[in-house]
Every structure is written in structure tokens, then in C-alpha cells.
PDB file of C-alpha atoms in Angstrom:
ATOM      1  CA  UNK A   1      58.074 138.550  69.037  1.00 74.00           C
ATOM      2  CA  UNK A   2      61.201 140.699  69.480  1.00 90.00           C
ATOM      3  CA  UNK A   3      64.590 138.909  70.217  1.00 96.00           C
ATOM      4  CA  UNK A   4      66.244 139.638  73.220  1.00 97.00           C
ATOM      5  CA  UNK A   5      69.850 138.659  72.785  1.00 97.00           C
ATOM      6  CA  UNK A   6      72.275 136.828  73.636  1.00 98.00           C
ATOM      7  CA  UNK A   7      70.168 134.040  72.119  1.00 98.00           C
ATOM      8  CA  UNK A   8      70.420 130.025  72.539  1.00 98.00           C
ATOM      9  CA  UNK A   9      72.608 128.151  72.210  1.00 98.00           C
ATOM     10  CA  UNK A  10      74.863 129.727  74.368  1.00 98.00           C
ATOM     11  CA  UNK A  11      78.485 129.896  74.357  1.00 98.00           C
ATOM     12  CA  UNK A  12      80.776 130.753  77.202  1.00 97.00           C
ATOM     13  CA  UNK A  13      80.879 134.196  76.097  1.00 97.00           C
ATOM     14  CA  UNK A  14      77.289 134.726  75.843  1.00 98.00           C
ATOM     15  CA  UNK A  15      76.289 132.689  78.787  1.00 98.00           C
ATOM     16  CA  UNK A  16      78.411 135.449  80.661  1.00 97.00           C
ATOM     17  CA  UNK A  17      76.391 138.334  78.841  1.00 97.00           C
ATOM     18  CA  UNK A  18      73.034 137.470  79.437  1.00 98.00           C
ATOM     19  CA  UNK A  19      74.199 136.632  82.987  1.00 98.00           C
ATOM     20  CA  UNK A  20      75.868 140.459  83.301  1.00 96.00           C
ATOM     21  CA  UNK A  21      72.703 141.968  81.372  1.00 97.00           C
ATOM     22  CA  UNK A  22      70.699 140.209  84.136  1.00 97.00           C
ATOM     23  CA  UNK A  23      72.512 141.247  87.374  1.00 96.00           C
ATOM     24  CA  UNK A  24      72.473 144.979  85.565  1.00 96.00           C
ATOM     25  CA  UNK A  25      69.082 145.050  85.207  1.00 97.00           C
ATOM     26  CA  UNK A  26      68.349 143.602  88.353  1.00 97.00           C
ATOM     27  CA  UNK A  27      70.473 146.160  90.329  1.00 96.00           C
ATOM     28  CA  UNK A  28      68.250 149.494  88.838  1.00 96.00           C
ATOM     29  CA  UNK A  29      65.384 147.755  91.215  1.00 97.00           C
ATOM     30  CA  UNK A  30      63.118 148.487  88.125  1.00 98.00           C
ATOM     31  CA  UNK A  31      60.202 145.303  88.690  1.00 98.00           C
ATOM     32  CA  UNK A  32      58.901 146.479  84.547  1.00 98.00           C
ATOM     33  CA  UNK A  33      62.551 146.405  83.073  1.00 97.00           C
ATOM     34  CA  UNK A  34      63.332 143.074  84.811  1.00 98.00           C
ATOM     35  CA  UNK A  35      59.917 141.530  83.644  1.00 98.00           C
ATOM     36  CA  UNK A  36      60.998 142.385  80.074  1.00 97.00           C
ATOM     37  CA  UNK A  37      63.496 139.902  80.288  1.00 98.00           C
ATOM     38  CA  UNK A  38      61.190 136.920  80.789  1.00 98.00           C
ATOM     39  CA  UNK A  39      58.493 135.255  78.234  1.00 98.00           C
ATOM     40  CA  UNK A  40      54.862 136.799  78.948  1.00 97.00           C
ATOM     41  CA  UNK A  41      54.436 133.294  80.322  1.00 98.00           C
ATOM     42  CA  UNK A  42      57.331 132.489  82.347  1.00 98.00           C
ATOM     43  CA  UNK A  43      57.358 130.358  85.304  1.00 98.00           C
ATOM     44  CA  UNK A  44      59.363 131.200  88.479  1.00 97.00           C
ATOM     45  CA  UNK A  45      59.910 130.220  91.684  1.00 96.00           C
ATOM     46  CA  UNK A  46      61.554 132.412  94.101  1.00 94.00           C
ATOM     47  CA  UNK A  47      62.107 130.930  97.800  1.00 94.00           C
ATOM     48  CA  UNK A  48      58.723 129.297  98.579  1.00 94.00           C
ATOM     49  CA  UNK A  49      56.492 131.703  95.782  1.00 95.00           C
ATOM     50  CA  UNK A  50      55.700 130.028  92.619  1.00 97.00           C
ATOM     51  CA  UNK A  51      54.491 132.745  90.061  1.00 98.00           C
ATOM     52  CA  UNK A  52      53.506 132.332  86.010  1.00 98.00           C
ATOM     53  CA  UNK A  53      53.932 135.216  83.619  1.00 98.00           C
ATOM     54  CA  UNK A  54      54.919 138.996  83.448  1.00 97.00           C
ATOM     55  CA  UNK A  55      52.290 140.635  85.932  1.00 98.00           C
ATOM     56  CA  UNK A  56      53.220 138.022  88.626  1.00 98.00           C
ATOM     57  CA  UNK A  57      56.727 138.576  88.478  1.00 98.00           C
ATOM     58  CA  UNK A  58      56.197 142.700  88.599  1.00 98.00           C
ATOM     59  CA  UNK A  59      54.366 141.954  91.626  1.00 98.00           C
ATOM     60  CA  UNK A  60      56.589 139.662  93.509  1.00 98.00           C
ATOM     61  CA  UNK A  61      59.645 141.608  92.322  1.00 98.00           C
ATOM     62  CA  UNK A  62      57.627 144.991  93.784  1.00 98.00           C
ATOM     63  CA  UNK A  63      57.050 143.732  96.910  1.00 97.00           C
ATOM     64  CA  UNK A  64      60.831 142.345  97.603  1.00 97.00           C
ATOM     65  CA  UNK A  65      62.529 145.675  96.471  1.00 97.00           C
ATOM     66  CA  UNK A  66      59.850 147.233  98.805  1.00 97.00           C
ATOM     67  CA  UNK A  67      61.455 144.962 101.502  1.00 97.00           C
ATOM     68  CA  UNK A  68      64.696 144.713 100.678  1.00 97.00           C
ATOM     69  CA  UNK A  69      66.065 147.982 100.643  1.00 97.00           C
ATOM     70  CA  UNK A  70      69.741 149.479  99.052  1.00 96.00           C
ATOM     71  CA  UNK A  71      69.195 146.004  97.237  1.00 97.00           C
ATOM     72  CA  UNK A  72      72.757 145.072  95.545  1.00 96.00           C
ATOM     73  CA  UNK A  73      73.189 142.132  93.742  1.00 96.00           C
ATOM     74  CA  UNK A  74      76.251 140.397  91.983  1.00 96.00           C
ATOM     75  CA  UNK A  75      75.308 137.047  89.390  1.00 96.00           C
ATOM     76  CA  UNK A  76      77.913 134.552  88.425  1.00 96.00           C
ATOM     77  CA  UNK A  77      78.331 132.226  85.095  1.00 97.00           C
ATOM     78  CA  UNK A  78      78.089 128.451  86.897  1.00 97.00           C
ATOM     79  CA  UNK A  79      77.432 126.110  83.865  1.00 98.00           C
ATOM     80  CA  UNK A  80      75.839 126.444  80.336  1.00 98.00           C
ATOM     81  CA  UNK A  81      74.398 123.614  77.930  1.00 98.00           C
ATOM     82  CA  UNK A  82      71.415 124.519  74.519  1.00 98.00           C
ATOM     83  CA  UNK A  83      69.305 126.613  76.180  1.00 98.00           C
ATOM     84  CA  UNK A  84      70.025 126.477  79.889  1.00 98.00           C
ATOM     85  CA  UNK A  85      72.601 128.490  82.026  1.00 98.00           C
ATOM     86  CA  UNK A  86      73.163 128.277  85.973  1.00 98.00           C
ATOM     87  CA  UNK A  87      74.219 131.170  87.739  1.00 98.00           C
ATOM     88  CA  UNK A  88      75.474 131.407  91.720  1.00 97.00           C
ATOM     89  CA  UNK A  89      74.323 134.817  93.126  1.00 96.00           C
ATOM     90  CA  UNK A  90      74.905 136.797  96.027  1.00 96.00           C
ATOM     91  CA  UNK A  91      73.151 140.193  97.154  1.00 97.00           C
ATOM     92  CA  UNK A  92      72.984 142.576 100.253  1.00 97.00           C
ATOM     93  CA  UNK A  93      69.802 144.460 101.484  1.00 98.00           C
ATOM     94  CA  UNK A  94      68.372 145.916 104.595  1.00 98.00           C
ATOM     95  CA  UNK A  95      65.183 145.633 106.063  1.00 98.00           C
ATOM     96  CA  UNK A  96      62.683 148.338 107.750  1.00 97.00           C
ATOM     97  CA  UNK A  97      64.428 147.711 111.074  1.00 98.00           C
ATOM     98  CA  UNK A  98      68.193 148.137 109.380  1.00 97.00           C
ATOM     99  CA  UNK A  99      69.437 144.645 110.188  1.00 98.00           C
ATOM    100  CA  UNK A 100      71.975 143.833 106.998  1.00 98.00           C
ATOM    101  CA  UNK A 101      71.496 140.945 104.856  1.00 98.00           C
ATOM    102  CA  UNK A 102      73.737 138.951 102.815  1.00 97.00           C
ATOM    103  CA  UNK A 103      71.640 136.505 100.469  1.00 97.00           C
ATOM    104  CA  UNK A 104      73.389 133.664  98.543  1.00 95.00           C
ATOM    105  CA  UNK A 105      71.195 131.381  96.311  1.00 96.00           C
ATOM    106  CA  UNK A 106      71.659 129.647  93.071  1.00 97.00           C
ATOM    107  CA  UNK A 107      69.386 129.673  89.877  1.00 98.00           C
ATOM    108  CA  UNK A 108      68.489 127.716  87.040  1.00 98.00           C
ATOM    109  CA  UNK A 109      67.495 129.496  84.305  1.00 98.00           C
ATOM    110  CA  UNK A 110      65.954 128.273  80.548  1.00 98.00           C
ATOM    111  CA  UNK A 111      65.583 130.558  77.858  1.00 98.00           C
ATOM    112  CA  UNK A 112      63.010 130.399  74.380  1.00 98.00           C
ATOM    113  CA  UNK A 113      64.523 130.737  70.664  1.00 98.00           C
ATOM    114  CA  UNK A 114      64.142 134.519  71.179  1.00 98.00           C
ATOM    115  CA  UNK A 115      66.141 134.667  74.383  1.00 98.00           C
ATOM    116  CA  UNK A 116      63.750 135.191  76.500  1.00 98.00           C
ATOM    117  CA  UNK A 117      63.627 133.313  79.559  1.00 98.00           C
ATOM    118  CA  UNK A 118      60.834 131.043  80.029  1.00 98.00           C
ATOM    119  CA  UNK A 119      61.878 129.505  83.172  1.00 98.00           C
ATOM    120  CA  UNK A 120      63.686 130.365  86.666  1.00 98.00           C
ATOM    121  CA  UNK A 121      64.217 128.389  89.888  1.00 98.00           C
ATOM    122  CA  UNK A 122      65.782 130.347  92.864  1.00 97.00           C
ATOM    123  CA  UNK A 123      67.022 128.838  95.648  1.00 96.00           C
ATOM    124  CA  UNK A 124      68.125 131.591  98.486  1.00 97.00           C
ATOM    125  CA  UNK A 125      69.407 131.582 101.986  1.00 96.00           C
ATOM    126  CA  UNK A 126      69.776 134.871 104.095  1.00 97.00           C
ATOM    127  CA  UNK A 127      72.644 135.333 105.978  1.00 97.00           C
ATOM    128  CA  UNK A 128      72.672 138.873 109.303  1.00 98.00           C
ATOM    129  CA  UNK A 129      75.439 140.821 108.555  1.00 97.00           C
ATOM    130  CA  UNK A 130      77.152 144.139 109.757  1.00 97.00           C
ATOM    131  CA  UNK A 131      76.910 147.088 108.289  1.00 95.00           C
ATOM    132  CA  UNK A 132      80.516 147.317 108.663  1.00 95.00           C
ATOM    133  CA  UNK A 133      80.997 143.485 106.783  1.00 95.00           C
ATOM    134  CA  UNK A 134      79.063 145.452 103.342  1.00 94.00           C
ATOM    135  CA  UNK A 135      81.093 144.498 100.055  1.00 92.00           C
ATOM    136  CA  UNK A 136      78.521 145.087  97.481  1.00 91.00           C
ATOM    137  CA  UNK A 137      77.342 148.453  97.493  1.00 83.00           C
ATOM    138  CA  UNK A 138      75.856 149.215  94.380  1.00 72.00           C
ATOM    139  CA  UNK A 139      76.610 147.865  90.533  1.00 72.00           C
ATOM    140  CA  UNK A 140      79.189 146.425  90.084  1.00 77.00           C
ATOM    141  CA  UNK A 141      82.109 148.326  88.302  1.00 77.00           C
ATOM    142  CA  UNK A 142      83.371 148.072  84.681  1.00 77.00           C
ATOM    143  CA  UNK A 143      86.848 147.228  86.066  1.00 72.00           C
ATOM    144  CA  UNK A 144      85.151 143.847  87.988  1.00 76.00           C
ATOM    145  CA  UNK A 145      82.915 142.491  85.479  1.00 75.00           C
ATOM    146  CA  UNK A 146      83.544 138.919  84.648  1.00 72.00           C
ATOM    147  CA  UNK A 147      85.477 138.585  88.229  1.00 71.00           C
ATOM    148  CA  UNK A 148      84.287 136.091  90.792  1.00 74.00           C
ATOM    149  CA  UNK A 149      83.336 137.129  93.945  1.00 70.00           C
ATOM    150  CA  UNK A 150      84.177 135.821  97.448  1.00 71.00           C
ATOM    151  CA  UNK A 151      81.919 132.850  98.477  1.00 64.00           C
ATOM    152  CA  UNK A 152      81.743 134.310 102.305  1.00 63.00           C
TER     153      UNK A 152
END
């Protein structure tokens, strides 16, 4: 099996990595290149979804970027210990109908000795928003990394 690193156990600085290589990859919108980050059998849940393994998360991860469109996402280091880091999250999407969406959730994630993340627990609420009240429009810029973001 190949190692994906930052491997466990994780120090401040590469908690904050994997947590910046995750909130990359999530913002290309690519379902395979996400999936690659997880173990062939990894175990999500994702709102009210439960899913198990690679295909499944392809899937689900297909069918949300197919509803959530201009998708933009920003992750944040919350706590580390061994093998386990928490991250608070925010993203904004719009739907078919063009109604903005501000989603802020927390997740629990647990990673395998090749850093590969065998476990995630997402909890999300959705939030309308203006158009006008945007702040994340696409990846987040060199200059921000490692910078909080707003809670509201």
C-alpha cells in the first residue's frame, strides 16, 4: 500500500497539512482525486448518508458537486491526538434554482499507519445567503493559508 503523507502521529504542523491537502483537493470538485485520500474501505457519514469504501464515496461526492454548484470550501485545524484530527469547515454553493448557501459543519476524521483515512463523520448545517454576502469564492490563496476564517 502506498503512503499518503502526512502520516500518524500527527503533530501540529502536520495536522495542519493534511487538513490544507484536504480542503485543496476538495475544492478541484474531482469525486476520484478526493476518494484517493481515503482507505479502499473507509467509512463515512455525511449528513444523514452512511457510505463504506472508495466507490461509495465517488458516488455520494458525484452527486453533491452535481448539486452544489461553484462549490468552495475552506477546512480548519480544531484538535489533534495519535491518529485522529478534528477540523471545523465552512463552504458556499448554489443550487439549480441559484439560492446561495453557506454550509458550516464539523468533522472527525481517523487516519491508518499509511495516512490514509479510514474514517469520517460530518456533521453540516446549511445556512441561505446572498449572493452579495459570498466570501469564499474559490481556493483559498497562498497568502491565507493557515488563517482562520470568520465563524459567521
Amino acid at each position: 500500500m502506498t503512503d499518503r503523507p502526512p502520516l500518524p502521529p500527527f503533530t501540529r504542523e502536520t495536522a495542519a497539512r493534511k487538513v490544507q491537502a484536504a480542503e485543496d483537493a476538495w475544492n478541484t470538485r474531482d469525486p476520484h482525486k478526493v476518494a484517493l485520500a481515503y482507505s479502499p474501505d473507509s467509512v463515512w457519514r455525511n449528513r444523514d448518508t452512511f457510505v463504506t469504501g472508495r466507490d461509495a464515496i465517488v458516488d455520494l461526492l458525484t452527486r453533491k458537486w452535481a448539486r452544489e454548484r461553484e462549490y468552495a470550501l475552506r477546512k480548519d485545524l480544531w484538535a489533534f491526538d495519535g491518529n485522529r484530527i478534528a477540523v471545523r469547515f465552512q463552504y458556499e454553493s448554489r443550487d439549480a434554482g441559484g439560492q446561495w448557501w453557506r454550509s458550516y459543519g464539523n468533522e472527525l476524521w481517523e487516519f491508518d499507519e499509511h495516512g490514509l483515512m479510514t474514517r469520517r463523520e460530518a456533521s453540516i448545517d446549511d445556512v441561505p445567503i446572498e449572493e452579495a454576502d459570498r466570501r469564499i469564492c474559490g481556493p483559498r490563496p497562498e497568502s491565507e493559508r493557515g488563517r482562520s476564517f470568520p465563524l459567521r
